[in-house]
């Protein structure tokens, strides 16, 4: 079985794939000071609740956008799960994705995994919208190549900034308000955050489509994706496991015998 680890700025997701489907997944807050041993205690206990143990794992793959956590995740895999992990972004890792940007080394591993899984499942051209700590919009070409994207502040970051920068506005939860025009401070803030973000989503997607000159399929992933997808016809699919599926596919590609002269 494969243990896949997707480490974002806010949360780390651990998931086990049995070769056919995902058996279980678990989420923890990202803390740079947490050690491999601490992760191991937490993770092995949760695995046991699902009838799994470290002896069931014969491969590991890691994507992280938090460099400070990378060393401990590598040690977790090496000490507790039997070997060095495949780390997306390492120079020798083959993804099969041509990366057509100025600095390929700066492309987040999660965005690369989304491109891999998105093109495999939905074809191209494709835009992947990932609702995370930042909201990212990534353009994938008809051939599966990564062509660039847009990075915007995540909606939770926007809410936190609004609260931190004002003296009298409360901290609110992100939700779809019942009315556009708020009749009190909280409902006015909820409307501004939700519908303002809808405007950002639709505006960026429209401009990306115009710039690309095609009508791409749009797939959304990330925890807040379901909140927005029903409010716009521009998002065609929601895929909660997209990043993990991409990690699984990258791991499978690198376990296979590489073709002569292959660099991707």
PDB file of C-alpha atoms in Angstrom:
ATOM      1  CA  UNK A   1       0.000   0.000   0.000  1.00  0.00           C
ATOM      2  CA  UNK A   2       1.004   3.610  -0.589  1.00  0.00           C
ATOM      3  CA  UNK A   3       1.144   6.310   2.073  1.00  0.00           C
ATOM      4  CA  UNK A   4       0.654   9.717   0.425  1.00  0.00           C
ATOM      5  CA  UNK A   5       1.397  12.917   2.354  1.00  0.00           C
ATOM      6  CA  UNK A   6       0.206  16.317   1.132  1.00  0.00           C
ATOM      7  CA  UNK A   7       1.612  19.092   3.341  1.00  0.00           C
ATOM      8  CA  UNK A   8       0.077  22.524   2.890  1.00  0.00           C
ATOM      9  CA  UNK A   9       0.583  25.752   4.801  1.00  0.00           C
ATOM     10  CA  UNK A  10      -2.429  25.110   7.040  1.00  0.00           C
ATOM     11  CA  UNK A  11      -2.979  21.337   7.084  1.00  0.00           C
ATOM     12  CA  UNK A  12      -1.188  18.083   6.307  1.00  0.00           C
ATOM     13  CA  UNK A  13      -3.232  15.237   4.818  1.00  0.00           C
ATOM     14  CA  UNK A  14      -2.078  11.631   5.179  1.00  0.00           C
ATOM     15  CA  UNK A  15      -3.830   8.977   3.080  1.00  0.00           C
ATOM     16  CA  UNK A  16      -3.394   5.264   2.328  1.00  0.00           C
ATOM     17  CA  UNK A  17      -4.039   3.838  -1.147  1.00  0.00           C
ATOM     18  CA  UNK A  18      -4.375   0.073  -1.601  1.00  0.00           C
ATOM     19  CA  UNK A  19      -3.697   0.029  -5.345  1.00  0.00           C
ATOM     20  CA  UNK A  20      -7.371   0.380  -6.218  1.00  0.00           C
ATOM     21  CA  UNK A  21      -8.847   2.996  -3.922  1.00  0.00           C
ATOM     22  CA  UNK A  22      -8.120   5.206  -0.962  1.00  0.00           C
ATOM     23  CA  UNK A  23      -8.565   3.206   2.241  1.00  0.00           C
ATOM     24  CA  UNK A  24      -8.469   6.114   4.689  1.00  0.00           C
ATOM     25  CA  UNK A  25      -7.248   9.671   5.110  1.00  0.00           C
ATOM     26  CA  UNK A  26      -6.467  11.897   8.080  1.00  0.00           C
ATOM     27  CA  UNK A  27      -5.774  15.601   8.520  1.00  0.00           C
ATOM     28  CA  UNK A  28      -3.501  17.417  10.982  1.00  0.00           C
ATOM     29  CA  UNK A  29      -2.572  21.069  11.469  1.00  0.00           C
ATOM     30  CA  UNK A  30       0.779  22.007   9.949  1.00  0.00           C
ATOM     31  CA  UNK A  31       3.336  22.886  12.640  1.00  0.00           C
ATOM     32  CA  UNK A  32       6.969  23.310  11.638  1.00  0.00           C
ATOM     33  CA  UNK A  33       8.169  22.278  15.089  1.00  0.00           C
ATOM     34  CA  UNK A  34       6.414  18.876  15.094  1.00  0.00           C
ATOM     35  CA  UNK A  35       8.835  15.939  14.924  1.00  0.00           C
ATOM     36  CA  UNK A  36       8.709  12.714  12.944  1.00  0.00           C
ATOM     37  CA  UNK A  37       8.175  10.801  16.182  1.00  0.00           C
ATOM     38  CA  UNK A  38       5.144  12.922  17.066  1.00  0.00           C
ATOM     39  CA  UNK A  39       3.643  12.376  13.621  1.00  0.00           C
ATOM     40  CA  UNK A  40       4.295   8.643  13.938  1.00  0.00           C
ATOM     41  CA  UNK A  41       2.460   8.287  17.259  1.00  0.00           C
ATOM     42  CA  UNK A  42      -0.571  10.188  15.979  1.00  0.00           C
ATOM     43  CA  UNK A  43      -0.658   8.524  12.567  1.00  0.00           C
ATOM     44  CA  UNK A  44      -0.131   4.916  13.638  1.00  0.00           C
ATOM     45  CA  UNK A  45      -2.925   5.185  16.193  1.00  0.00           C
ATOM     46  CA  UNK A  46      -5.338   6.454  13.534  1.00  0.00           C
ATOM     47  CA  UNK A  47      -4.197   3.797  11.076  1.00  0.00           C
ATOM     48  CA  UNK A  48      -4.896   1.112  13.686  1.00  0.00           C
ATOM     49  CA  UNK A  49      -8.497   2.294  13.965  1.00  0.00           C
ATOM     50  CA  UNK A  50      -8.820   1.419  10.262  1.00  0.00           C
ATOM     51  CA  UNK A  51      -7.110  -1.953  10.588  1.00  0.00           C
ATOM     52  CA  UNK A  52      -3.841  -0.678   9.123  1.00  0.00           C
ATOM     53  CA  UNK A  53      -0.277  -0.542  10.359  1.00  0.00           C
ATOM     54  CA  UNK A  54       3.182   0.529   9.201  1.00  0.00           C
ATOM     55  CA  UNK A  55       3.843  -3.032   7.973  1.00  0.00           C
ATOM     56  CA  UNK A  56       1.083  -2.553   5.362  1.00  0.00           C
ATOM     57  CA  UNK A  57       2.952   0.347   3.705  1.00  0.00           C
ATOM     58  CA  UNK A  58       5.403  -0.501   0.941  1.00  0.00           C
ATOM     59  CA  UNK A  59       5.806   2.969  -0.576  1.00  0.00           C
ATOM     60  CA  UNK A  60       5.558   6.636   0.411  1.00  0.00           C
ATOM     61  CA  UNK A  61       5.179   9.847  -1.571  1.00  0.00           C
ATOM     62  CA  UNK A  62       5.356  13.396  -0.221  1.00  0.00           C
ATOM     63  CA  UNK A  63       4.351  16.801  -1.555  1.00  0.00           C
ATOM     64  CA  UNK A  64       5.083  19.788   0.646  1.00  0.00           C
ATOM     65  CA  UNK A  65       4.999  23.541   0.196  1.00  0.00           C
ATOM     66  CA  UNK A  66       6.505  24.043   3.682  1.00  0.00           C
ATOM     67  CA  UNK A  67      10.277  23.456   3.480  1.00  0.00           C
ATOM     68  CA  UNK A  68      10.658  23.488   7.275  1.00  0.00           C
ATOM     69  CA  UNK A  69       8.483  20.368   7.558  1.00  0.00           C
ATOM     70  CA  UNK A  70      10.166  18.422   4.770  1.00  0.00           C
ATOM     71  CA  UNK A  71      13.033  16.976   6.826  1.00  0.00           C
ATOM     72  CA  UNK A  72      10.767  15.507   9.495  1.00  0.00           C
ATOM     73  CA  UNK A  73       8.372  14.048   6.920  1.00  0.00           C
ATOM     74  CA  UNK A  74      11.296  12.373   5.169  1.00  0.00           C
ATOM     75  CA  UNK A  75      12.452  10.978   8.510  1.00  0.00           C
ATOM     76  CA  UNK A  76       8.915   9.781   9.307  1.00  0.00           C
ATOM     77  CA  UNK A  77       8.823   7.762   6.096  1.00  0.00           C
ATOM     78  CA  UNK A  78      12.377   6.457   6.450  1.00  0.00           C
ATOM     79  CA  UNK A  79      12.179   5.398  10.112  1.00  0.00           C
ATOM     80  CA  UNK A  80       8.566   4.280  10.483  1.00  0.00           C
ATOM     81  CA  UNK A  81       7.453   3.272   6.974  1.00  0.00           C
ATOM     82  CA  UNK A  82      10.402   1.408   5.585  1.00  0.00           C
ATOM     83  CA  UNK A  83      12.343   3.668   3.262  1.00  0.00           C
ATOM     84  CA  UNK A  84      13.053   7.001   1.660  1.00  0.00           C
ATOM     85  CA  UNK A  85       9.927   8.677   0.287  1.00  0.00           C
ATOM     86  CA  UNK A  86       9.436   9.896  -3.247  1.00  0.00           C
ATOM     87  CA  UNK A  87       9.347  13.684  -2.801  1.00  0.00           C
ATOM     88  CA  UNK A  88       7.653  15.601  -5.609  1.00  0.00           C
ATOM     89  CA  UNK A  89       9.965  18.399  -6.670  1.00  0.00           C
ATOM     90  CA  UNK A  90      13.206  16.481  -6.154  1.00  0.00           C
ATOM     91  CA  UNK A  91      15.325  16.653  -9.336  1.00  0.00           C
ATOM     92  CA  UNK A  92      15.118  12.926 -10.107  1.00  0.00           C
ATOM     93  CA  UNK A  93      11.317  12.643  -9.791  1.00  0.00           C
ATOM     94  CA  UNK A  94       9.542  12.183 -13.114  1.00  0.00           C
ATOM     95  CA  UNK A  95       6.026  13.639 -13.384  1.00  0.00           C
ATOM     96  CA  UNK A  96       5.263  13.344 -17.099  1.00  0.00           C
ATOM     97  CA  UNK A  97       4.214  17.003 -17.134  1.00  0.00           C
ATOM     98  CA  UNK A  98       6.026  19.549 -19.337  1.00  0.00           C
ATOM     99  CA  UNK A  99       6.372  22.693 -17.201  1.00  0.00           C
ATOM    100  CA  UNK A 100       6.267  25.851 -19.319  1.00  0.00           C
ATOM    101  CA  UNK A 101       6.980  28.586 -16.795  1.00  0.00           C
ATOM    102  CA  UNK A 102       9.957  30.865 -16.152  1.00  0.00           C
ATOM    103  CA  UNK A 103      11.046  29.127 -12.931  1.00  0.00           C
ATOM    104  CA  UNK A 104       9.898  25.478 -12.828  1.00  0.00           C
ATOM    105  CA  UNK A 105      11.680  25.032  -9.491  1.00  0.00           C
ATOM    106  CA  UNK A 106       9.224  27.484  -7.906  1.00  0.00           C
ATOM    107  CA  UNK A 107       6.110  25.531  -8.888  1.00  0.00           C
ATOM    108  CA  UNK A 108       4.420  24.076  -5.797  1.00  0.00           C
ATOM    109  CA  UNK A 109       4.360  20.296  -5.591  1.00  0.00           C
ATOM    110  CA  UNK A 110       0.619  20.311  -4.893  1.00  0.00           C
ATOM    111  CA  UNK A 111      -0.081  22.320  -8.060  1.00  0.00           C
ATOM    112  CA  UNK A 112       2.014  19.905 -10.086  1.00  0.00           C
ATOM    113  CA  UNK A 113       0.131  16.935  -8.608  1.00  0.00           C
ATOM    114  CA  UNK A 114      -3.179  18.645  -9.439  1.00  0.00           C
ATOM    115  CA  UNK A 115      -2.063  19.069 -13.049  1.00  0.00           C
ATOM    116  CA  UNK A 116      -1.133  15.389 -13.311  1.00  0.00           C
ATOM    117  CA  UNK A 117      -4.410  14.070 -11.886  1.00  0.00           C
ATOM    118  CA  UNK A 118      -6.570  16.725 -13.524  1.00  0.00           C
ATOM    119  CA  UNK A 119      -5.349  15.984 -17.034  1.00  0.00           C
ATOM    120  CA  UNK A 120      -5.537  12.217 -16.494  1.00  0.00           C
ATOM    121  CA  UNK A 121      -9.163  12.435 -15.366  1.00  0.00           C
ATOM    122  CA  UNK A 122     -10.622  15.358 -17.314  1.00  0.00           C
ATOM    123  CA  UNK A 123      -8.304  15.926 -20.273  1.00  0.00           C
ATOM    124  CA  UNK A 124      -7.278  19.365 -21.436  1.00  0.00           C
ATOM    125  CA  UNK A 125      -7.258  22.245 -21.718  1.00  0.00           C
ATOM    126  CA  UNK A 126      -8.063  22.449 -18.033  1.00  0.00           C
ATOM    127  CA  UNK A 127      -8.076  24.975 -15.210  1.00  0.00           C
ATOM    128  CA  UNK A 128      -7.625  23.636 -11.682  1.00  0.00           C
ATOM    129  CA  UNK A 129      -8.864  25.892  -8.878  1.00  0.00           C
ATOM    130  CA  UNK A 130      -7.469  24.872  -5.490  1.00  0.00           C
ATOM    131  CA  UNK A 131      -9.104  26.468  -2.448  1.00  0.00           C
ATOM    132  CA  UNK A 132      -6.330  26.334   0.144  1.00  0.00           C
ATOM    133  CA  UNK A 133      -4.446  28.838   2.283  1.00  0.00           C
ATOM    134  CA  UNK A 134      -3.996  30.578  -1.048  1.00  0.00           C
ATOM    135  CA  UNK A 135      -6.471  30.093  -3.882  1.00  0.00           C
ATOM    136  CA  UNK A 136      -4.617  28.983  -6.983  1.00  0.00           C
ATOM    137  CA  UNK A 137      -5.786  28.832 -10.589  1.00  0.00           C
ATOM    138  CA  UNK A 138      -3.617  26.601 -12.796  1.00  0.00           C
ATOM    139  CA  UNK A 139      -3.804  26.262 -16.575  1.00  0.00           C
ATOM    140  CA  UNK A 140      -3.097  22.818 -18.027  1.00  0.00           C
ATOM    141  CA  UNK A 141      -2.796  22.520 -21.801  1.00  0.00           C
ATOM    142  CA  UNK A 142      -4.394  20.009 -24.117  1.00  0.00           C
ATOM    143  CA  UNK A 143      -1.238  17.891 -23.958  1.00  0.00           C
ATOM    144  CA  UNK A 144      -1.105  17.968 -20.153  1.00  0.00           C
ATOM    145  CA  UNK A 145       1.613  20.617 -19.976  1.00  0.00           C
ATOM    146  CA  UNK A 146       1.567  23.106 -17.110  1.00  0.00           C
ATOM    147  CA  UNK A 147       1.254  26.562 -18.663  1.00  0.00           C
ATOM    148  CA  UNK A 148       1.075  28.908 -15.675  1.00  0.00           C
ATOM    149  CA  UNK A 149      -1.468  30.213 -13.249  1.00  0.00           C
ATOM    150  CA  UNK A 150      -2.758  32.756 -10.786  1.00  0.00           C
ATOM    151  CA  UNK A 151      -2.250  32.920  -7.014  1.00  0.00           C
ATOM    152  CA  UNK A 152      -4.782  34.846  -4.923  1.00  0.00           C
ATOM    153  CA  UNK A 153      -5.190  35.163  -1.145  1.00  0.00           C
ATOM    154  CA  UNK A 154      -7.276  32.349   0.288  1.00  0.00           C
ATOM    155  CA  UNK A 155     -10.671  33.297   1.610  1.00  0.00           C
ATOM    156  CA  UNK A 156      -9.756  32.430   5.215  1.00  0.00           C
ATOM    157  CA  UNK A 157      -6.673  34.653   4.922  1.00  0.00           C
ATOM    158  CA  UNK A 158      -8.889  37.455   3.678  1.00  0.00           C
ATOM    159  CA  UNK A 159     -11.263  37.047   6.621  1.00  0.00           C
ATOM    160  CA  UNK A 160      -8.384  36.970   9.102  1.00  0.00           C
ATOM    161  CA  UNK A 161      -6.862  40.099   7.560  1.00  0.00           C
ATOM    162  CA  UNK A 162     -10.183  41.966   7.720  1.00  0.00           C
ATOM    163  CA  UNK A 163     -10.570  41.099  11.392  1.00  0.00           C
ATOM    164  CA  UNK A 164      -6.960  41.931  12.272  1.00  0.00           C
ATOM    165  CA  UNK A 165      -6.936  45.292  10.498  1.00  0.00           C
ATOM    166  CA  UNK A 166     -10.173  46.694  11.922  1.00  0.00           C
ATOM    167  CA  UNK A 167     -11.054  47.822  15.418  1.00  0.00           C
ATOM    168  CA  UNK A 168     -14.757  46.941  15.560  1.00  0.00           C
ATOM    169  CA  UNK A 169     -15.421  44.238  12.985  1.00  0.00           C
ATOM    170  CA  UNK A 170     -15.860  40.717  14.402  1.00  0.00           C
ATOM    171  CA  UNK A 171     -14.303  37.518  13.118  1.00  0.00           C
ATOM    172  CA  UNK A 172     -16.841  35.673  10.952  1.00  0.00           C
ATOM    173  CA  UNK A 173     -17.256  32.207   9.501  1.00  0.00           C
ATOM    174  CA  UNK A 174     -17.272  31.839   5.725  1.00  0.00           C
ATOM    175  CA  UNK A 175     -20.732  30.904   4.513  1.00  0.00           C
ATOM    176  CA  UNK A 176     -23.252  31.760   1.812  1.00  0.00           C
ATOM    177  CA  UNK A 177     -25.447  34.536   3.226  1.00  0.00           C
ATOM    178  CA  UNK A 178     -29.219  34.444   2.816  1.00  0.00           C
ATOM    179  CA  UNK A 179     -29.268  37.943   1.285  1.00  0.00           C
ATOM    180  CA  UNK A 180     -26.809  39.995  -0.722  1.00  0.00           C
ATOM    181  CA  UNK A 181     -27.645  43.207   1.148  1.00  0.00           C
ATOM    182  CA  UNK A 182     -26.731  42.718   4.801  1.00  0.00           C
ATOM    183  CA  UNK A 183     -28.937  44.220   7.505  1.00  0.00           C
ATOM    184  CA  UNK A 184     -26.329  44.070  10.274  1.00  0.00           C
ATOM    185  CA  UNK A 185     -22.553  44.073  10.551  1.00  0.00           C
ATOM    186  CA  UNK A 186     -22.114  40.294  10.456  1.00  0.00           C
ATOM    187  CA  UNK A 187     -24.470  39.685   7.521  1.00  0.00           C
ATOM    188  CA  UNK A 188     -22.892  42.582   5.601  1.00  0.00           C
ATOM    189  CA  UNK A 189     -19.441  41.094   6.156  1.00  0.00           C
ATOM    190  CA  UNK A 190     -20.614  37.613   5.181  1.00  0.00           C
ATOM    191  CA  UNK A 191     -22.048  38.996   1.962  1.00  0.00           C
ATOM    192  CA  UNK A 192     -18.939  40.988   1.146  1.00  0.00           C
ATOM    193  CA  UNK A 193     -16.640  38.043   1.755  1.00  0.00           C
ATOM    194  CA  UNK A 194     -18.720  35.417  -0.048  1.00  0.00           C
ATOM    195  CA  UNK A 195     -19.941  37.403  -3.052  1.00  0.00           C
ATOM    196  CA  UNK A 196     -16.700  39.339  -3.309  1.00  0.00           C
ATOM    197  CA  UNK A 197     -14.859  36.036  -3.541  1.00  0.00           C
ATOM    198  CA  UNK A 198     -17.346  34.749  -6.099  1.00  0.00           C
ATOM    199  CA  UNK A 199     -16.532  37.817  -8.175  1.00  0.00           C
ATOM    200  CA  UNK A 200     -12.819  37.062  -7.862  1.00  0.00           C
ATOM    201  CA  UNK A 201     -13.322  33.428  -8.914  1.00  0.00           C
ATOM    202  CA  UNK A 202     -15.513  34.202 -11.910  1.00  0.00           C
ATOM    203  CA  UNK A 203     -13.434  37.193 -12.996  1.00  0.00           C
ATOM    204  CA  UNK A 204     -10.129  35.316 -12.959  1.00  0.00           C
ATOM    205  CA  UNK A 205     -11.612  32.283 -14.721  1.00  0.00           C
ATOM    206  CA  UNK A 206     -13.106  34.500 -17.447  1.00  0.00           C
ATOM    207  CA  UNK A 207      -9.791  36.261 -18.036  1.00  0.00           C
ATOM    208  CA  UNK A 208      -7.828  33.016 -18.074  1.00  0.00           C
ATOM    209  CA  UNK A 209     -10.219  31.570 -20.646  1.00  0.00           C
ATOM    210  CA  UNK A 210      -9.899  34.698 -22.802  1.00  0.00           C
ATOM    211  CA  UNK A 211      -6.113  34.648 -22.545  1.00  0.00           C
ATOM    212  CA  UNK A 212      -5.897  30.968 -23.437  1.00  0.00           C
ATOM    213  CA  UNK A 213      -8.251  31.266 -26.390  1.00  0.00           C
ATOM    214  CA  UNK A 214     -10.150  28.086 -25.587  1.00  0.00           C
ATOM    215  CA  UNK A 215     -12.983  26.896 -23.361  1.00  0.00           C
ATOM    216  CA  UNK A 216     -11.220  24.776 -20.748  1.00  0.00           C
ATOM    217  CA  UNK A 217     -12.831  22.388 -18.327  1.00  0.00           C
ATOM    218  CA  UNK A 218     -12.679  23.801 -14.790  1.00  0.00           C
ATOM    219  CA  UNK A 219     -12.236  21.529 -11.781  1.00  0.00           C
ATOM    220  CA  UNK A 220     -12.135  22.719  -8.175  1.00  0.00           C
ATOM    221  CA  UNK A 221     -10.470  21.062  -5.203  1.00  0.00           C
ATOM    222  CA  UNK A 222      -9.690  22.021  -1.613  1.00  0.00           C
ATOM    223  CA  UNK A 223     -11.808  22.203   1.499  1.00  0.00           C
ATOM    224  CA  UNK A 224     -13.939  25.221   0.551  1.00  0.00           C
ATOM    225  CA  UNK A 225     -14.616  24.193  -3.050  1.00  0.00           C
ATOM    226  CA  UNK A 226     -18.128  22.797  -2.354  1.00  0.00           C
ATOM    227  CA  UNK A 227     -19.164  26.157  -0.864  1.00  0.00           C
ATOM    228  CA  UNK A 228     -18.699  27.953  -4.180  1.00  0.00           C
ATOM    229  CA  UNK A 229     -19.307  25.422  -6.936  1.00  0.00           C
ATOM    230  CA  UNK A 230     -23.112  25.593  -6.849  1.00  0.00           C
ATOM    231  CA  UNK A 231     -23.038  29.377  -7.285  1.00  0.00           C
ATOM    232  CA  UNK A 232     -21.247  29.519 -10.619  1.00  0.00           C
ATOM    233  CA  UNK A 233     -21.578  27.670 -13.925  1.00  0.00           C
ATOM    234  CA  UNK A 234     -17.893  28.273 -14.602  1.00  0.00           C
ATOM    235  CA  UNK A 235     -16.793  25.405 -12.313  1.00  0.00           C
ATOM    236  CA  UNK A 236     -17.679  22.061 -13.877  1.00  0.00           C
ATOM    237  CA  UNK A 237     -16.374  19.521 -11.349  1.00  0.00           C
ATOM    238  CA  UNK A 238     -15.386  19.269  -7.686  1.00  0.00           C
ATOM    239  CA  UNK A 239     -12.716  16.675  -6.901  1.00  0.00           C
ATOM    240  CA  UNK A 240     -11.711  16.466  -3.235  1.00  0.00           C
ATOM    241  CA  UNK A 241      -9.011  13.825  -3.817  1.00  0.00           C
ATOM    242  CA  UNK A 242      -7.366  15.463  -6.831  1.00  0.00           C
ATOM    243  CA  UNK A 243      -4.004  16.276  -5.200  1.00  0.00           C
ATOM    244  CA  UNK A 244      -3.700  12.855  -3.559  1.00  0.00           C
ATOM    245  CA  UNK A 245      -4.620  11.143  -6.828  1.00  0.00           C
ATOM    246  CA  UNK A 246      -1.859  13.108  -8.531  1.00  0.00           C
ATOM    247  CA  UNK A 247       0.661  11.965  -5.914  1.00  0.00           C
ATOM    248  CA  UNK A 248      -0.446   8.376  -6.411  1.00  0.00           C
ATOM    249  CA  UNK A 249       0.016   8.677 -10.185  1.00  0.00           C
ATOM    250  CA  UNK A 250       3.436  10.295  -9.840  1.00  0.00           C
ATOM    251  CA  UNK A 251       4.532   7.513  -7.500  1.00  0.00           C
ATOM    252  CA  UNK A 252       3.332   4.872  -9.962  1.00  0.00           C
ATOM    253  CA  UNK A 253       5.214   6.568 -12.815  1.00  0.00           C
ATOM    254  CA  UNK A 254       8.445   6.557 -10.844  1.00  0.00           C
ATOM    255  CA  UNK A 255       8.100   2.934  -9.743  1.00  0.00           C
ATOM    256  CA  UNK A 256       7.825   1.904 -13.396  1.00  0.00           C
ATOM    257  CA  UNK A 257      10.943   1.319 -15.456  1.00  0.00           C
ATOM    258  CA  UNK A 258      11.881   4.678 -17.046  1.00  0.00           C
ATOM    259  CA  UNK A 259      12.036   4.908 -20.787  1.00  0.00           C
ATOM    260  CA  UNK A 260      15.443   5.525 -22.329  1.00  0.00           C
ATOM    261  CA  UNK A 261      16.246   9.232 -22.291  1.00  0.00           C
ATOM    262  CA  UNK A 262      13.098  10.108 -20.326  1.00  0.00           C
ATOM    263  CA  UNK A 263      13.312  13.379 -18.377  1.00  0.00           C
ATOM    264  CA  UNK A 264       9.693  13.817 -17.301  1.00  0.00           C
TER     265      UNK A 264
END
